[in-house]
Coordinates of C-alpha atoms in Angstrom, one line a residue:
S20 CA 116.8 -11.1 -104.4
R21 CA 118.0 -11.1 -100.8
T22 CA 116.6 -13.7 -98.5
P23 CA 114.9 -12.0 -95.5
A24 CA 116.8 -12.5 -92.2
E25 CA 113.5 -13.7 -90.6
F26 CA 113.3 -16.5 -93.2
L27 CA 116.9 -17.5 -92.7
E28 CA 116.4 -17.6 -89.0
K29 CA 113.2 -19.5 -88.9
V30 CA 113.5 -21.9 -91.9
Q31 CA 117.3 -22.2 -92.0
P32 CA 117.4 -23.3 -95.7
K33 CA 120.4 -25.2 -96.9
L34 CA 122.7 -22.9 -98.8
M35 CA 125.0 -23.6 -101.7
S36 CA 128.7 -23.6 -100.9
Q37 CA 130.3 -21.1 -103.3
Q38 CA 133.9 -20.3 -104.3
S39 CA 133.3 -16.7 -105.2
T40 CA 133.0 -13.9 -102.7
T41 CA 130.2 -12.2 -104.6
Y42 CA 127.0 -12.2 -102.6
S43 CA 128.7 -14.4 -100.0
E44 CA 126.6 -13.1 -97.1
Q45 CA 123.9 -15.6 -96.0
S46 CA 121.2 -13.3 -97.4
G47 CA 122.8 -13.3 -100.8
Q48 CA 123.7 -17.0 -101.1
V49 CA 121.7 -19.4 -103.3
W50 CA 119.4 -21.9 -101.6
D51 CA 120.7 -25.4 -102.2
I52 CA 118.8 -26.5 -105.4
F53 CA 119.4 -30.2 -104.6
D54 CA 117.2 -29.8 -101.5
D55 CA 113.5 -30.5 -102.5
K56 CA 112.2 -28.3 -99.6
N57 CA 114.1 -25.3 -101.0
V58 CA 112.7 -25.8 -104.5
E59 CA 109.2 -26.2 -103.0
N60 CA 109.6 -22.9 -101.1
Y61 CA 111.0 -21.1 -104.1
L62 CA 108.1 -22.3 -106.3
K63 CA 105.6 -21.2 -103.6
L64 CA 107.2 -17.7 -103.8
T65 CA 106.7 -17.7 -107.6
E66 CA 103.1 -18.9 -107.3
T67 CA 102.3 -16.2 -104.7
H68 CA 103.8 -13.5 -106.9
I69 CA 101.6 -14.6 -109.8
K70 CA 98.5 -14.7 -107.5
E71 CA 99.0 -11.3 -105.9
Y72 CA 100.8 -9.2 -108.5
G73 CA 100.8 -10.6 -112.0
K74 CA 100.0 -13.2 -114.6
P75 CA 101.9 -16.3 -115.6
D76 CA 102.8 -15.1 -119.1
V77 CA 106.5 -14.5 -119.0
F78 CA 109.1 -15.8 -116.5
H79 CA 112.6 -14.5 -116.1
T80 CA 115.7 -16.3 -114.8
I81 CA 119.3 -15.5 -114.6
G82 CA 120.3 -19.0 -113.4
L83 CA 123.0 -18.9 -110.8
A84 CA 124.4 -15.6 -111.9
E85 CA 127.7 -14.0 -110.8
R86 CA 128.6 -16.9 -108.6
K87 CA 131.2 -19.6 -108.9
F88 CA 130.6 -22.8 -107.0
S89 CA 133.7 -24.8 -108.0
D90 CA 137.2 -24.3 -109.3
D91 CA 136.3 -26.8 -111.9
P92 CA 134.6 -24.9 -114.8
R93 CA 132.9 -28.2 -115.9
K94 CA 131.2 -28.6 -112.5
N95 CA 129.9 -25.0 -112.7
I96 CA 128.4 -25.6 -116.1
E97 CA 126.7 -28.9 -115.0
L98 CA 125.3 -27.2 -111.9
K99 CA 123.9 -24.3 -114.0
K100 CA 122.3 -26.7 -116.4
F101 CA 120.8 -28.7 -113.5
A102 CA 119.3 -25.4 -112.1
Y103 CA 117.7 -24.5 -115.4
K104 CA 116.3 -28.0 -115.8
R105 CA 114.7 -28.1 -112.3
F106 CA 112.9 -24.8 -112.6
L107 CA 112.1 -24.6 -116.3
S108 CA 110.5 -28.1 -116.2
H109 CA 108.2 -26.9 -113.5
I110 CA 107.3 -23.6 -115.2
H111 CA 106.5 -25.2 -118.5
D112 CA 104.5 -28.0 -116.9
Q113 CA 102.5 -25.7 -114.8
Y114 CA 102.2 -22.8 -117.2
P115 CA 102.4 -24.4 -120.7
N116 CA 101.5 -21.2 -122.5
A117 CA 104.2 -19.1 -120.8
K118 CA 107.4 -17.9 -122.3
T119 CA 110.8 -17.9 -120.4
L120 CA 113.4 -15.1 -120.7
I121 CA 116.9 -16.5 -120.2
A122 CA 119.0 -13.6 -119.0
A123 CA 122.4 -13.5 -120.8
W124 CA 124.4 -11.8 -118.1
D125 CA 126.3 -15.1 -117.2
F126 CA 126.8 -15.8 -120.9
Y127 CA 128.7 -12.5 -121.2
F128 CA 130.2 -12.4 -117.7
R129 CA 131.5 -16.0 -117.1
L130 CA 131.0 -18.4 -120.0
T131 CA 132.8 -19.1 -123.2
P132 CA 130.9 -19.1 -126.5
E133 CA 131.1 -22.9 -126.6
E134 CA 129.6 -23.2 -123.1
V135 CA 126.8 -20.8 -124.1
Q136 CA 126.0 -22.9 -127.2
E137 CA 125.9 -26.0 -125.0
I138 CA 123.4 -24.4 -122.6
V139 CA 121.2 -22.9 -125.3
K140 CA 120.7 -26.4 -126.8
M141 CA 118.7 -27.2 -123.6
F142 CA 116.1 -24.6 -124.4
D143 CA 113.0 -24.9 -126.5
P144 CA 112.8 -22.1 -129.1
E145 CA 109.0 -22.4 -129.0
N146 CA 108.8 -21.1 -125.4
T147 CA 112.1 -19.5 -124.7
L148 CA 113.8 -16.2 -125.5
I149 CA 117.4 -15.2 -124.9
L150 CA 117.4 -11.8 -123.3
D151 CA 120.8 -10.4 -124.3
Y152 CA 121.0 -7.0 -122.6
T153 CA 124.8 -6.6 -123.1
V154 CA 125.1 -6.0 -126.8
D155 CA 126.9 -2.7 -126.3
L156 CA 129.6 -4.3 -124.1
K157 CA 132.7 -4.9 -126.2
F158 CA 134.0 -8.1 -124.9
E159 CA 135.8 -10.4 -127.3
K160 CA 135.6 -13.6 -125.3
S161 CA 131.8 -13.8 -125.5
N162 CA 129.2 -11.8 -127.3
M163 CA 126.1 -12.2 -129.5
D164 CA 128.1 -12.7 -132.6
K165 CA 129.7 -15.9 -131.1
W166 CA 126.9 -17.5 -129.2
G167 CA 125.3 -19.1 -132.3
I168 CA 121.8 -17.7 -131.6
M169 CA 121.5 -15.1 -134.3
G170 CA 119.3 -16.4 -137.2
K171 CA 118.6 -19.6 -135.2
F172 CA 117.0 -18.8 -131.8
P173 CA 114.5 -16.2 -130.6
W174 CA 116.3 -13.4 -128.7
I175 CA 116.0 -9.8 -127.6
F176 CA 118.5 -7.1 -128.4
G177 CA 119.5 -5.1 -125.3
L178 CA 121.8 -2.3 -124.3
F179 CA 123.4 -2.4 -120.8
H180 CA 125.2 1.0 -120.8
G181 CA 127.1 0.6 -117.6
Y182 CA 130.4 -0.5 -116.1
M183 CA 132.5 0.1 -119.2
P184 CA 136.0 1.5 -118.6
Q185 CA 135.9 5.3 -118.7
S186 CA 132.2 5.4 -119.5
H187 CA 130.8 8.6 -120.8
T188 CA 127.3 9.9 -120.5
H189 CA 126.8 8.9 -124.1
G190 CA 127.1 5.4 -125.7
D191 CA 129.3 4.4 -128.6
Y192 CA 126.6 5.2 -131.2
E193 CA 128.6 4.0 -134.2
F194 CA 129.2 0.5 -132.7
I195 CA 125.6 0.3 -131.5
A196 CA 124.3 1.3 -134.9
E197 CA 126.2 -1.6 -136.4
K198 CA 124.7 -4.0 -133.9
V199 CA 121.2 -2.6 -134.4
A200 CA 121.5 -3.2 -138.2
Q201 CA 122.5 -6.8 -137.5
A202 CA 119.5 -7.3 -135.2
D203 CA 117.2 -5.6 -137.6
A204 CA 118.2 -8.1 -140.3
D205 CA 117.6 -11.1 -138.1
P206 CA 113.9 -12.3 -138.1
F207 CA 114.7 -14.2 -134.8
C208 CA 115.2 -10.9 -133.0
K209 CA 111.9 -10.3 -131.2
G210 CA 112.4 -6.9 -129.6
M211 CA 114.7 -4.4 -127.9
D212 CA 115.5 -3.7 -124.3
L213 CA 117.4 -0.9 -122.5
W214 CA 118.9 -1.9 -119.1
P215 CA 120.8 1.2 -117.9
E216 CA 123.1 0.6 -114.8
M217 CA 124.4 4.1 -114.4
S218 CA 122.9 7.0 -112.6
H219 CA 124.0 9.3 -115.5
S220 CA 122.7 7.0 -118.2
D221 CA 122.2 8.4 -121.7
T222 CA 118.8 10.0 -121.9
L223 CA 119.2 10.4 -125.7
M224 CA 119.9 6.7 -126.3

């Protein structure tokens, strides 16, 4: 979510220095997660949302999505792991009965299968679900078949249906059917999610 201009002006939070140009405007940059005041303010936002709008049953995080903070891939991985540790330790201490959804966009978008497996080792399968909403994206470098979660870790099967080359208004039903069969046979698959990112998304899906 964008940081409101009024907050940036009044609080002037420290921001992470990033290498990528994605979300490089101040309102789109990540607050410095090494700064305790930033973490305190972020957790206040979470607690306020729970108080005013919802219940502390399920939390969702995408980590430091779509951003690169160093030209050294190892530093990016360690930073991402640190971000997960900081926030998930608080969530599970404060709300011990809550589940966490770990969004797999970065897994697909930026990480190798080996890096995904390294990160997944951090998570407790008792209180964590991997939300893979990119099953229908045919990307050889990283996908659900190579992450080592099937048959081992709780996950949710999801269809993204967007941003594929020459996308049509229909999905690749034959490919998706194969993936549905895989998910259906996996007792660790806990549900299904549709995450359409196209204005003409498939109403028959």
